[in-house]
PDB file of C-alpha atoms in Angstrom:
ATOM      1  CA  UNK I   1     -14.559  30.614 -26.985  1.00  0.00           C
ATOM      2  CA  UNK I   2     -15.127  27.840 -24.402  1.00  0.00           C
ATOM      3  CA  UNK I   3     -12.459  27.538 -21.627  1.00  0.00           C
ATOM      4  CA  UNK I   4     -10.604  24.137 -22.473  1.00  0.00           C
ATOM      5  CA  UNK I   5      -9.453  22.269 -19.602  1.00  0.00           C
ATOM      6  CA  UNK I   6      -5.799  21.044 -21.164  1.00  0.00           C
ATOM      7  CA  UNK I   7      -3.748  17.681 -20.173  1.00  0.00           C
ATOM      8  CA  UNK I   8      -1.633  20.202 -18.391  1.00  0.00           C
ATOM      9  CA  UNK I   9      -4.380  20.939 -15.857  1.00  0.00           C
ATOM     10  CA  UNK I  10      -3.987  17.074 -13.930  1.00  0.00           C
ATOM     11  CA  UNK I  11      -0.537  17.771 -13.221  1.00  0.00           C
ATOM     12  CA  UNK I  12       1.181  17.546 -10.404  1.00  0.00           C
ATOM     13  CA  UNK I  13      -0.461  19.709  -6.991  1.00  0.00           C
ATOM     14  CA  UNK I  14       1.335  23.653  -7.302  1.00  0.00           C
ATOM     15  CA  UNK I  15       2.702  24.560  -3.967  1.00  0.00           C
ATOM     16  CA  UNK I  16      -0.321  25.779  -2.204  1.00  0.00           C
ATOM     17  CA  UNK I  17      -2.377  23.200  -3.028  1.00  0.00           C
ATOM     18  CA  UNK I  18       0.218  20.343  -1.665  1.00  0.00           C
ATOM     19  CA  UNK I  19      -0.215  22.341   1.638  1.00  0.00           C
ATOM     20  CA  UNK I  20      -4.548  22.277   1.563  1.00  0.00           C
ATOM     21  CA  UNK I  21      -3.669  18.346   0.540  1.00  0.00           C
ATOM     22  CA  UNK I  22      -1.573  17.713   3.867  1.00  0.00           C
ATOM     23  CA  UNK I  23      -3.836  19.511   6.061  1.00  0.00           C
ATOM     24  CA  UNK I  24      -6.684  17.328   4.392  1.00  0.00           C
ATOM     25  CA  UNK I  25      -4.573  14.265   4.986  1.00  0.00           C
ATOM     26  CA  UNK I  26      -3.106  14.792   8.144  1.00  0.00           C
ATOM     27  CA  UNK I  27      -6.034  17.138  10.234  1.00  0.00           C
ATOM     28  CA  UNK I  28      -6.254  14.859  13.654  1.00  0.00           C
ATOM     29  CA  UNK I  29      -9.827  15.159  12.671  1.00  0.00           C
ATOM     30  CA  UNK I  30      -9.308  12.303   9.490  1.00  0.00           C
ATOM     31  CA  UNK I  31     -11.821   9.604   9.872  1.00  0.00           C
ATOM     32  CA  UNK I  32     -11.238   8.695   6.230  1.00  0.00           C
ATOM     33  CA  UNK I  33      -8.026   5.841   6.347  1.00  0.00           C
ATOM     34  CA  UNK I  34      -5.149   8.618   5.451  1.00  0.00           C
ATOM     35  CA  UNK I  35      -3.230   5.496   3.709  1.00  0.00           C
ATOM     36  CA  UNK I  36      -6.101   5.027   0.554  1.00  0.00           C
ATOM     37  CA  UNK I  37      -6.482   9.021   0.538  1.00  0.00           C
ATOM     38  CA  UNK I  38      -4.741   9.830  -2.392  1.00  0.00           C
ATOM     39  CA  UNK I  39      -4.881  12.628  -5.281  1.00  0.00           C
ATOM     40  CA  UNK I  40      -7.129  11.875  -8.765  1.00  0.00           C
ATOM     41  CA  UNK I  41      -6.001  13.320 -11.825  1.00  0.00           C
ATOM     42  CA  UNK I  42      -9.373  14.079 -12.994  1.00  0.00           C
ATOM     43  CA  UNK I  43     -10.905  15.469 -10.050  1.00  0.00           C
ATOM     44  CA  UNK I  44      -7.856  17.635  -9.776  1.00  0.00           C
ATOM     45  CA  UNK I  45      -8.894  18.705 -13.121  1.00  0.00           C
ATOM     46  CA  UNK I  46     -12.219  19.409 -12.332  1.00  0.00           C
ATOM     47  CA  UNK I  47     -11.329  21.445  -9.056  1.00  0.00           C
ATOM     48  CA  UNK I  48      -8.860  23.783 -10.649  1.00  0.00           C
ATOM     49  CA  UNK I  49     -11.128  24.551 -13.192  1.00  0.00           C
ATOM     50  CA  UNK I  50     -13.896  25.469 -10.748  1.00  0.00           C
ATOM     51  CA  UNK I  51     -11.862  27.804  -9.001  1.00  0.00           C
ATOM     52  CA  UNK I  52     -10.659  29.352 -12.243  1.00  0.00           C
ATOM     53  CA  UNK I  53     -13.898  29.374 -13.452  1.00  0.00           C
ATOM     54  CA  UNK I  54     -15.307  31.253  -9.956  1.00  0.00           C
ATOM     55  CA  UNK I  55     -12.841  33.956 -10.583  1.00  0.00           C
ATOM     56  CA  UNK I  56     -13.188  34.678 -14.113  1.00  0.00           C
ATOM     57  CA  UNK I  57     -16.971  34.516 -13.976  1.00  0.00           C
ATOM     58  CA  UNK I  58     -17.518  36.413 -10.415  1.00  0.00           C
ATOM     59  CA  UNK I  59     -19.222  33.972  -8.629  1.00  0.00           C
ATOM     60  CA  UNK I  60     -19.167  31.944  -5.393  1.00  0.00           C
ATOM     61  CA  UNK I  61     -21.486  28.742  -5.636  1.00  0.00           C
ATOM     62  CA  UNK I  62     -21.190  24.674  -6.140  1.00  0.00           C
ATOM     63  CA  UNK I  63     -23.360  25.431  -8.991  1.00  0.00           C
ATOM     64  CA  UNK I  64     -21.987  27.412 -11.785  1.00  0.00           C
ATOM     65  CA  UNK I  65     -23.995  30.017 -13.754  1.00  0.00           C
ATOM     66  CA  UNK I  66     -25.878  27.551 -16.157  1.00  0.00           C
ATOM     67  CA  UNK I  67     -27.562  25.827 -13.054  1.00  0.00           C
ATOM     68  CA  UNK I  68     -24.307  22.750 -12.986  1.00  0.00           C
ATOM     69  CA  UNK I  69     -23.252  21.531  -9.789  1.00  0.00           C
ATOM     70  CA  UNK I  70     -19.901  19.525  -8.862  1.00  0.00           C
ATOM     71  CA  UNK I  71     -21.487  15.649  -9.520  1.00  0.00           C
ATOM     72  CA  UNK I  72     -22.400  16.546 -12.764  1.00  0.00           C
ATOM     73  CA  UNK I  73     -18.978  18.660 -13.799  1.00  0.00           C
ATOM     74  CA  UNK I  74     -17.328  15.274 -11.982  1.00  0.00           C
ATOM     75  CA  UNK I  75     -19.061  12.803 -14.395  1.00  0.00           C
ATOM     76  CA  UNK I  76     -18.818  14.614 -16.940  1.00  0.00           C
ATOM     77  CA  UNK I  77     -15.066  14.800 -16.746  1.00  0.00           C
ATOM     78  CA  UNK I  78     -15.034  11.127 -16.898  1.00  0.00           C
ATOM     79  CA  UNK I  79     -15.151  10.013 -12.832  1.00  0.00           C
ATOM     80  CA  UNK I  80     -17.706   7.680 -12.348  1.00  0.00           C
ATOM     81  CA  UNK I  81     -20.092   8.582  -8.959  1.00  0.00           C
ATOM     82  CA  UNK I  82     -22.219   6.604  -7.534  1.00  0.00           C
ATOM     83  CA  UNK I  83     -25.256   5.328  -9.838  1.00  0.00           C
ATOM     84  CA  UNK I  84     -27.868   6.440  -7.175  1.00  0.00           C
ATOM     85  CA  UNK I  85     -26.233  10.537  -6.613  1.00  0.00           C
ATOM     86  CA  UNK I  86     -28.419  12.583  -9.022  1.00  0.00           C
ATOM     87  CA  UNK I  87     -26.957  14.844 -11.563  1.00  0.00           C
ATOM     88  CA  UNK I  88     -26.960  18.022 -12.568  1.00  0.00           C
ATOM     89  CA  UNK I  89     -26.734  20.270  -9.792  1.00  0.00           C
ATOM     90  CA  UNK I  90     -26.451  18.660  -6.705  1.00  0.00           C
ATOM     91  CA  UNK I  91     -23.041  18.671  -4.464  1.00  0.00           C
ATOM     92  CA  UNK I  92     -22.066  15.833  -2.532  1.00  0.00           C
ATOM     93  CA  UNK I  93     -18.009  16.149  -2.921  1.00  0.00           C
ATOM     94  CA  UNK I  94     -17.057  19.311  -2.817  1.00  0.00           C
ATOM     95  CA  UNK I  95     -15.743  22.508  -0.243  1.00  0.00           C
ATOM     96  CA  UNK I  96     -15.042  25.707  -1.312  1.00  0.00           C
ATOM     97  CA  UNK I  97     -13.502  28.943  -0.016  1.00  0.00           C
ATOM     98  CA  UNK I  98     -12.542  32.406  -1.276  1.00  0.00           C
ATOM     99  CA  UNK I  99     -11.169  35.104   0.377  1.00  0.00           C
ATOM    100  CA  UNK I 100      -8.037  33.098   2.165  1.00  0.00           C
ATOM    101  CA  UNK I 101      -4.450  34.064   1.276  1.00  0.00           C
ATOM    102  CA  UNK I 102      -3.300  30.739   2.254  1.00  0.00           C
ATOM    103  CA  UNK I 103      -4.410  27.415   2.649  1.00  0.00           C
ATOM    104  CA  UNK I 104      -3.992  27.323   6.315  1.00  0.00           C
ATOM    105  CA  UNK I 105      -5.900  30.079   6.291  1.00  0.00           C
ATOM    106  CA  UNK I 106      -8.789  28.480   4.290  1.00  0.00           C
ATOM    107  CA  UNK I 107      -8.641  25.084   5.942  1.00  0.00           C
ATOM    108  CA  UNK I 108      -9.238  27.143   9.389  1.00  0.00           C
ATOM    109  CA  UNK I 109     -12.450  29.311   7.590  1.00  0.00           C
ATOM    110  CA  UNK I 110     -13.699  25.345   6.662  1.00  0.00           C
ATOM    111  CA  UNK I 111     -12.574  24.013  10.439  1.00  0.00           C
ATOM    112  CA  UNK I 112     -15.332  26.572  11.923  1.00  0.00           C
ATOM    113  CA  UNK I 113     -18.014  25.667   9.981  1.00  0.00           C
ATOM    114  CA  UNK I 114     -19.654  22.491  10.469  1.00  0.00           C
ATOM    115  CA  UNK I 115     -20.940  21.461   6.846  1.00  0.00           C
ATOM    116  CA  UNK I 116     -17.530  21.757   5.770  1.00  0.00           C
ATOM    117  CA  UNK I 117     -15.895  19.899   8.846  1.00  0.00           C
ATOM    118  CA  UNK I 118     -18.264  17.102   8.114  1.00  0.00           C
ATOM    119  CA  UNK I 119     -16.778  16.664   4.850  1.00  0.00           C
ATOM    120  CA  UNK I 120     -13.417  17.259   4.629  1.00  0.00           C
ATOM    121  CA  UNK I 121     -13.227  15.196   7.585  1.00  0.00           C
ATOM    122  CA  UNK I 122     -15.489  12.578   6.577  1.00  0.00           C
ATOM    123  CA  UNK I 123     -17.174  12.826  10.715  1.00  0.00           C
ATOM    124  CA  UNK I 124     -20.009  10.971   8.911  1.00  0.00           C
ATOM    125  CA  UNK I 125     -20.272   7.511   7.400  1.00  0.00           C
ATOM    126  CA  UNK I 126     -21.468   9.230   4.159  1.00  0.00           C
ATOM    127  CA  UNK I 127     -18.393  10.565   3.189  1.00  0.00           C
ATOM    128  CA  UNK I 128     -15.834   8.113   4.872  1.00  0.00           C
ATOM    129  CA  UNK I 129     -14.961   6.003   1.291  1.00  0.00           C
ATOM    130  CA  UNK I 130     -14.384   9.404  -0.507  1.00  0.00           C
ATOM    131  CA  UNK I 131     -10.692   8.846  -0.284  1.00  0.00           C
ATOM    132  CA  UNK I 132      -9.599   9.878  -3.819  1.00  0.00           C
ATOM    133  CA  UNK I 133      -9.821  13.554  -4.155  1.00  0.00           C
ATOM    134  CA  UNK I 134      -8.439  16.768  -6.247  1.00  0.00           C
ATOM    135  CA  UNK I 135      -7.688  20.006  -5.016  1.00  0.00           C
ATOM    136  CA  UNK I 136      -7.807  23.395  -6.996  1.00  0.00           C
ATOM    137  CA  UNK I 137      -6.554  27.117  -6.185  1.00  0.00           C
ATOM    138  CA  UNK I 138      -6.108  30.255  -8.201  1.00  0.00           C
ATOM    139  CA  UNK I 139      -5.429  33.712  -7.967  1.00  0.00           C
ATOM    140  CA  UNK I 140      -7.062  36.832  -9.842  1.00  0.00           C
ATOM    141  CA  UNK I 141      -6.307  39.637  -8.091  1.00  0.00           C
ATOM    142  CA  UNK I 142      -9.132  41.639 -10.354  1.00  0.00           C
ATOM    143  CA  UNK I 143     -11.730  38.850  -9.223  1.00  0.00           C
ATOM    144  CA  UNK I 144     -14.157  39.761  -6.142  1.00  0.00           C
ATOM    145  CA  UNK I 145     -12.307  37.583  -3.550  1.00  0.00           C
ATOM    146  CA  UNK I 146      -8.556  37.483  -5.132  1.00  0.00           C
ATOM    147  CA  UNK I 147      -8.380  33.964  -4.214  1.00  0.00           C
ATOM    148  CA  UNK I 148     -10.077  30.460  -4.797  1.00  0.00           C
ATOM    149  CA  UNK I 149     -10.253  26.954  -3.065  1.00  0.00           C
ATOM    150  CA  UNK I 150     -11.527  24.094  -4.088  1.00  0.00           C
ATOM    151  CA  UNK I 151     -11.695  20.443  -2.647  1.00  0.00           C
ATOM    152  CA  UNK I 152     -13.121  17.660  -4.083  1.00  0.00           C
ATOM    153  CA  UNK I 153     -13.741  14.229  -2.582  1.00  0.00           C
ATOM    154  CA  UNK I 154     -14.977  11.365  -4.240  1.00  0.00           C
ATOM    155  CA  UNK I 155     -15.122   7.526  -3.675  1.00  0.00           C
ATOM    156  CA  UNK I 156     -12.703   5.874  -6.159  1.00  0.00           C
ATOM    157  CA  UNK I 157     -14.355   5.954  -9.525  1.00  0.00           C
ATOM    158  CA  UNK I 158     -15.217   2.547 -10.682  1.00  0.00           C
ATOM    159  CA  UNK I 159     -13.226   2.988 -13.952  1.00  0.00           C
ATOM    160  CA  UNK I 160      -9.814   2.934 -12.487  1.00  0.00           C
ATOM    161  CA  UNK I 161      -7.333   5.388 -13.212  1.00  0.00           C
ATOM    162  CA  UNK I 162      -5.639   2.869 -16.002  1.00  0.00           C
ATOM    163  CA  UNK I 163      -8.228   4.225 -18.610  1.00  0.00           C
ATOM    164  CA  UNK I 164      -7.660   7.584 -17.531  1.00  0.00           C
ATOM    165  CA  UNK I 165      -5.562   9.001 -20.423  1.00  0.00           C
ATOM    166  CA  UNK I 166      -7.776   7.682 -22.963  1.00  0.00           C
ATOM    167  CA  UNK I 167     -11.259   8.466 -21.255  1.00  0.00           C
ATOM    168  CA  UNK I 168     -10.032  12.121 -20.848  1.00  0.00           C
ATOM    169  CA  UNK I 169      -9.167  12.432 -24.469  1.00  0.00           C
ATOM    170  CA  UNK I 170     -12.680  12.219 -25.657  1.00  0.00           C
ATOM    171  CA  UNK I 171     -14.859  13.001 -22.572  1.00  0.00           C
ATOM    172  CA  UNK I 172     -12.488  16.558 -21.116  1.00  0.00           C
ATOM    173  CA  UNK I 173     -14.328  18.748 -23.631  1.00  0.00           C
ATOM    174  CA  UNK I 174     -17.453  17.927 -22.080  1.00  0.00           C
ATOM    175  CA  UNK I 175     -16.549  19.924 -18.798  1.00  0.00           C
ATOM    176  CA  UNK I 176     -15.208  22.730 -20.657  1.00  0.00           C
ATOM    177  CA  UNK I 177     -18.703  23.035 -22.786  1.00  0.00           C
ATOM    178  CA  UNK I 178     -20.134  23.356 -19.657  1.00  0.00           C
ATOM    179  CA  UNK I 179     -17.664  26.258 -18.597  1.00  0.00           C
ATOM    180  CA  UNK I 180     -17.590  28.636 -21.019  1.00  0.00           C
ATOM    181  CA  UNK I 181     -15.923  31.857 -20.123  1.00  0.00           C
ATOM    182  CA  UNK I 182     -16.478  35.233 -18.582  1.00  0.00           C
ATOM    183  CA  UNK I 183     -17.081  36.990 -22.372  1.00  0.00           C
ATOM    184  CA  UNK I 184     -19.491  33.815 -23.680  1.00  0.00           C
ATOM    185  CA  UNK I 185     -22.318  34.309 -20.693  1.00  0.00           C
ATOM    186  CA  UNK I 186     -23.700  37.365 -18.570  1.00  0.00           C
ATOM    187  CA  UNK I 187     -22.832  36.426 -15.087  1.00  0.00           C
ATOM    188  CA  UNK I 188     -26.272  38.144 -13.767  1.00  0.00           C
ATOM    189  CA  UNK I 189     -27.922  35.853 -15.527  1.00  0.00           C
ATOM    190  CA  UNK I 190     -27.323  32.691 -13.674  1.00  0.00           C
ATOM    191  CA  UNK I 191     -29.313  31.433 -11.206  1.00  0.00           C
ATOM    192  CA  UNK I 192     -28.829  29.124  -8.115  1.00  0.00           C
ATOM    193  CA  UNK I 193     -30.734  25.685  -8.058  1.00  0.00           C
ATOM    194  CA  UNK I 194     -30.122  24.037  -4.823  1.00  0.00           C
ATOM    195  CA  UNK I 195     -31.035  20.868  -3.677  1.00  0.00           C
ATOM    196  CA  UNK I 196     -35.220  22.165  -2.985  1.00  0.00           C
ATOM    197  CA  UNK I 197     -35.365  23.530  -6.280  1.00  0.00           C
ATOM    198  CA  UNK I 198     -33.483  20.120  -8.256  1.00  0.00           C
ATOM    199  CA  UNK I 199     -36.207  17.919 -10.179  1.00  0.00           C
ATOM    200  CA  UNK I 200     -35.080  15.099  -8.409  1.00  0.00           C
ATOM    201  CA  UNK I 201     -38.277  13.753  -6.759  1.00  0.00           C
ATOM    202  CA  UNK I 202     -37.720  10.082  -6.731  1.00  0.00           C
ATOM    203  CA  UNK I 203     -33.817  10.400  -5.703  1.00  0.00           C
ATOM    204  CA  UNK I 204     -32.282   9.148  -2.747  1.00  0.00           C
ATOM    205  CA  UNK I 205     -31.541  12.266  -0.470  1.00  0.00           C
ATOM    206  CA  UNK I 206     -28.353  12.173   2.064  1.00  0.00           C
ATOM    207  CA  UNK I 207     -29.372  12.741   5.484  1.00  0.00           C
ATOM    208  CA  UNK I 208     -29.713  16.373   6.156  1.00  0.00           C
ATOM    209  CA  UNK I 209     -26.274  16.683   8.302  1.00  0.00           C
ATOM    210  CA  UNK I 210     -24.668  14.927   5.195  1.00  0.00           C
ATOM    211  CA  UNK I 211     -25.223  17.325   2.909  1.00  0.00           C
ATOM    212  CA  UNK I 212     -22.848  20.341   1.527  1.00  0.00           C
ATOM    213  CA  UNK I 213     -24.649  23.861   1.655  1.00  0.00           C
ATOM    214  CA  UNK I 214     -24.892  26.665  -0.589  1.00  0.00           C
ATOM    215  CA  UNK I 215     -25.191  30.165   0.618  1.00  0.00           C
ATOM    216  CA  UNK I 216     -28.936  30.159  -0.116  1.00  0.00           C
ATOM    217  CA  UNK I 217     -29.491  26.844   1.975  1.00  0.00           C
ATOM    218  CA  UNK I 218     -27.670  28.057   5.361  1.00  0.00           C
ATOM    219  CA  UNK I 219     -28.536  31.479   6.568  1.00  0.00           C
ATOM    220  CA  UNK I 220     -26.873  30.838   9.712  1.00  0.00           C
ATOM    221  CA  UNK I 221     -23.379  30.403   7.946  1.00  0.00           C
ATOM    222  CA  UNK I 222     -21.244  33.956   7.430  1.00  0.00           C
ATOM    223  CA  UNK I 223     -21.975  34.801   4.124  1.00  0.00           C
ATOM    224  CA  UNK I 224     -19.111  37.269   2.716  1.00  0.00           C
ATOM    225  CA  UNK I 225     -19.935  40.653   2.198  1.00  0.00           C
ATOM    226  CA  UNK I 226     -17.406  42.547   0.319  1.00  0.00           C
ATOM    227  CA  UNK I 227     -14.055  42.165  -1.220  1.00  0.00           C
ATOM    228  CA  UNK I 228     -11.719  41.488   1.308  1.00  0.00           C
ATOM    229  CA  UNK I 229     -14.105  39.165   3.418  1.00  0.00           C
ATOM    230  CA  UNK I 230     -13.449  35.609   3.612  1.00  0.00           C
ATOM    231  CA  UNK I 231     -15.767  32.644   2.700  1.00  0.00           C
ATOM    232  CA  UNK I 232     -16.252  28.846   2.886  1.00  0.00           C
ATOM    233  CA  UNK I 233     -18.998  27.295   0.646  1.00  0.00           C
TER     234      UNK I 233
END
């Protein structure tokens, strides 16, 4: 059975995630304009799932086990990206952390990295119109690091958020088939793709300092090592 992602899932931020919002919104940091930064319904969506899905499936990656990254899960969702940002596994929009109790505590794992400071912050020109963005946290205490972040970011989608009820109707079961659950898919099995690996030849790259790193791509960043460590991807 595939994990559906219900109409439930774009409501309102819980608790914890209204605190990782205001430290997004309100870091001194900011170089986005805090008054157009505002929470998407559909990227909220997609970032709760992809912390759910982290936990349940025992992984820590922007690119889930089947080799899908954050732009595609995004699009497929029914946000519009940019024409020229290729697909399937590639990250442009999106921090995560594990390990952190609290969001202060994750936003501080993020603040000492510089990837991650570069995005949530928007400190390059890249990432300065991603104003709309969703935020995602859960808790499995059986799951390797207890706890899950997720922030996306995301230039507002092109569609507008007036078609938003209806586009998610028929277009929401698309993320979900691409999320299938801990019992549908061996965990071992998946494999990493980063940006080296993507079949994306012809693409327009982001500058090296714009881009979001996976473990595999940034051996100088603390990779966590066991259960109780922390870690910001």
């Amino acid at each position: 059975m595939l994990a559906i992602l219900s109409v439930a899932s774009a409501a309102p931020l819980a608790t914890e995630e209204q605190q990782l919002a205001s430290l997004l919104v309100s870091d001194r940091g900011q170089r986005r304009e805090r008054n157009r930064m505002t929470p998407d319904p559909i990227l909220s969506a997609v970032a709760r799932a992809r912390a759910e899905d982290m936990a349940k499936r025992r992984y820590f990656s922007h690119v889930n086990p089947e080799g899908v990254g954050p732009n595609a899960l995004v699009r497929a969702a029914g946000y519009a990206l940019p024409a020229a940002w290729p697909g399937r596994s590639e990250n442009f929009i999106e921090s995560i952390g594990a390990g952190y109790a609290t969001a202060e505590a994750a936003w501080d794992g993020w603040m000492h990295s510089a990837a991650h400071r570069t995005h949530l912050l928007a400190s390059s020109a890249f990432y300065r119109d991603q104003t709309k963005f969703g935020i995602g946290s859960y808790a499995d205490p059986a799951s390797p690091f207890r706890r899950y972040w997720v922030v996306i970011t995301a230039p507002p989608s092109s569609h507008g958020e007036g078609s938003y009820v209806s586009r998610r109707a028929s277009k929401i079961s698309r993320v979900a088939g691409l999320m299938p659950v801990l019992s549908d898919v061996d965990p071992d099995e998946g494999r990493l793709i980063d940006w080296e690996a993507a079949p994306h030849p012809t693409a327009p790259r982001p500058r090296e300092a714009d881009k979001l790193w996976n473990w595999d791509d940034a051996p100088a960043a603390p990779r966590p090592a066991a259960t109780r460590s922390n870690g910001a991807g």
